[in-house]
Amino acid sequence: KTPWINWSWKTEQHYLNQHEDQKKGDDFVARLYVIIDGGLFFWNTQALNYVWSSSKALESSWPNPYTSNNVMKVVETGDQGVNVWQHYSRNLLADIKHLLSRDIRYIDVVAVMTDSDNTRQSAITYYGDIYFTGARSPRP
């Protein structure tokens, strides 16, 4: 009934990272995880990661370099939106079907992350409310 996920974030810094699709560069100033539990078979757990990319094209996607059960999806890229609240509304159900090849009824976890363990850079990112709706929410 509520397949649209809505959220906002604002970052103070952009990473210089050309290797986001490799283990040595798997860092993002902003990341929103949506996790689907694999149940007893933990290896079946999957995640869709909406990310703010350093350099990848908007709307591009690729398997996470640590596990092919996670897919990265670029919703923001580059440094043009730094220090400005960015708002998103995505049809999560459609994205999961397209990117993870799953028909689902429920998700299990939503999490946020700003990480720099691989590239040794740093960023401060703020996250706004995360909520679900039955239709796309208008951007403020």
Coordinates of C-alpha atoms in Angstrom, one line a residue:
K1 CA 0.0 0.0 0.0
T2 CA 3.0 2.3 0.6
P3 CA 5.7 1.5 -2.0
W4 CA 7.2 4.9 -2.1
I5 CA 10.2 5.7 0.2
N6 CA 10.8 9.3 0.9
W7 CA 13.9 10.9 2.6
S8 CA 16.2 13.8 2.7
W9 CA 19.9 14.4 3.4
K10 CA 22.4 17.1 3.4
T11 CA 26.2 16.7 3.3
E12 CA 28.9 19.2 4.0
Q13 CA 31.5 17.6 1.8
H14 CA 31.9 15.7 -1.4
Y15 CA 34.3 12.7 -1.6
L16 CA 36.9 12.4 -4.3
N17 CA 36.4 8.8 -5.1
Q18 CA 36.8 7.2 -8.5
H19 CA 36.6 3.6 -7.2
E20 CA 33.1 3.3 -5.7
D21 CA 32.5 0.0 -7.5
Q22 CA 35.6 -1.6 -5.9
K23 CA 36.3 -2.6 -2.3
K24 CA 39.0 0.1 -2.0
G25 CA 36.4 2.8 -2.8
D26 CA 33.1 1.5 -1.3
D27 CA 32.5 4.8 0.6
F28 CA 29.7 7.3 0.3
V29 CA 28.9 10.6 2.0
A30 CA 25.3 9.5 2.2
R31 CA 23.7 6.0 1.9
L32 CA 20.2 4.8 2.6
Y33 CA 20.0 1.0 3.0
V34 CA 16.8 -1.0 2.5
I35 CA 17.3 -4.6 3.7
I36 CA 15.2 -7.7 2.9
D37 CA 16.0 -10.4 5.4
G38 CA 16.8 -13.9 4.0
G39 CA 15.3 -15.6 7.1
L40 CA 16.9 -18.8 8.2
F41 CA 19.1 -18.6 5.1
F42 CA 21.1 -15.4 6.0
W43 CA 23.0 -15.7 2.7
N44 CA 19.7 -14.8 1.0
T45 CA 19.5 -11.4 2.7
Q46 CA 19.6 -8.6 0.1
A47 CA 19.9 -4.8 0.3
L48 CA 19.3 -1.9 -2.0
N49 CA 21.5 1.1 -1.3
Y50 CA 20.6 4.5 -2.5
V51 CA 23.8 6.5 -2.6
W52 CA 25.3 9.9 -3.2
S53 CA 28.1 9.1 -5.6
S54 CA 31.3 11.0 -6.1
S55 CA 31.4 10.5 -9.8
K56 CA 29.1 7.8 -11.1
A57 CA 26.2 8.8 -13.4
L58 CA 22.8 9.6 -11.9
E59 CA 20.5 6.5 -11.9
S60 CA 23.5 4.1 -12.5
S61 CA 23.7 0.9 -10.4
W62 CA 26.2 -1.9 -9.7
P63 CA 26.6 -4.8 -7.3
N64 CA 28.3 -4.0 -4.0
P65 CA 32.0 -5.0 -4.2
Y66 CA 31.7 -6.9 -0.9
T67 CA 28.6 -8.9 -1.7
S68 CA 26.6 -9.4 -4.8
N69 CA 23.4 -9.5 -2.7
N70 CA 23.6 -5.7 -2.3
V71 CA 23.0 -3.3 -5.1
M72 CA 24.1 0.3 -5.2
K73 CA 21.8 2.9 -6.9
V74 CA 22.9 6.5 -7.5
V75 CA 20.3 9.1 -6.6
E76 CA 22.8 12.0 -6.3
T77 CA 26.2 12.6 -7.8
G78 CA 29.0 15.1 -7.7
D79 CA 29.3 18.2 -5.6
Q80 CA 26.6 20.5 -6.9
G81 CA 24.2 19.7 -4.1
V82 CA 26.6 20.0 -1.2
N83 CA 25.3 22.0 1.8
V84 CA 21.7 21.9 0.4
W85 CA 19.0 19.6 1.6
Q86 CA 18.2 17.1 -1.1
H87 CA 14.8 15.4 -1.1
Y88 CA 14.0 12.0 -2.7
S89 CA 10.9 10.0 -3.4
R90 CA 11.5 6.6 -5.0
N91 CA 9.2 3.7 -5.9
L92 CA 11.0 1.2 -3.7
L93 CA 8.9 -1.7 -4.8
A94 CA 9.7 -1.1 -8.4
D95 CA 13.4 -0.5 -7.7
I96 CA 13.7 -3.8 -5.7
K97 CA 11.9 -5.7 -8.5
H98 CA 14.2 -4.2 -11.1
L99 CA 17.5 -4.2 -9.3
L100 CA 17.2 -7.2 -7.0
S101 CA 14.8 -9.3 -9.1
R102 CA 12.5 -9.7 -6.1
D103 CA 8.7 -9.4 -5.7
I104 CA 8.3 -8.4 -2.0
R105 CA 5.5 -7.5 0.3
Y106 CA 7.6 -6.3 3.2
I107 CA 11.1 -4.9 4.0
D108 CA 12.9 -5.6 7.2
V109 CA 15.4 -2.8 7.9
V110 CA 16.0 0.8 6.8
A111 CA 19.4 2.2 7.8
V112 CA 21.5 5.2 7.0
M113 CA 25.3 5.4 6.7
T114 CA 28.1 7.9 6.0
D115 CA 31.3 5.9 5.7
S116 CA 34.9 6.5 4.8
D117 CA 36.7 3.4 6.1
N118 CA 38.1 2.5 2.7
T119 CA 39.1 5.9 1.3
R120 CA 40.1 7.5 4.6
Q121 CA 38.1 10.7 3.8
S122 CA 35.7 12.4 6.1
A123 CA 32.2 13.9 5.8
I124 CA 29.4 15.2 7.9
T125 CA 25.9 14.3 6.6
Y126 CA 22.5 15.0 8.1
Y127 CA 19.6 12.8 7.5
G128 CA 15.9 13.9 7.6
D129 CA 12.8 12.0 8.1
I130 CA 12.4 8.6 6.3
Y131 CA 8.8 7.7 5.5
F132 CA 6.6 5.7 3.2
T133 CA 3.7 6.8 1.0
G134 CA 1.3 5.4 -1.5
A135 CA 2.4 7.8 -4.2
R136 CA 5.4 10.0 -5.0
S137 CA 5.7 12.8 -2.5
P138 CA 6.3 16.2 -4.1
R139 CA 9.7 17.8 -3.4
P140 CA 9.5 20.7 -1.1

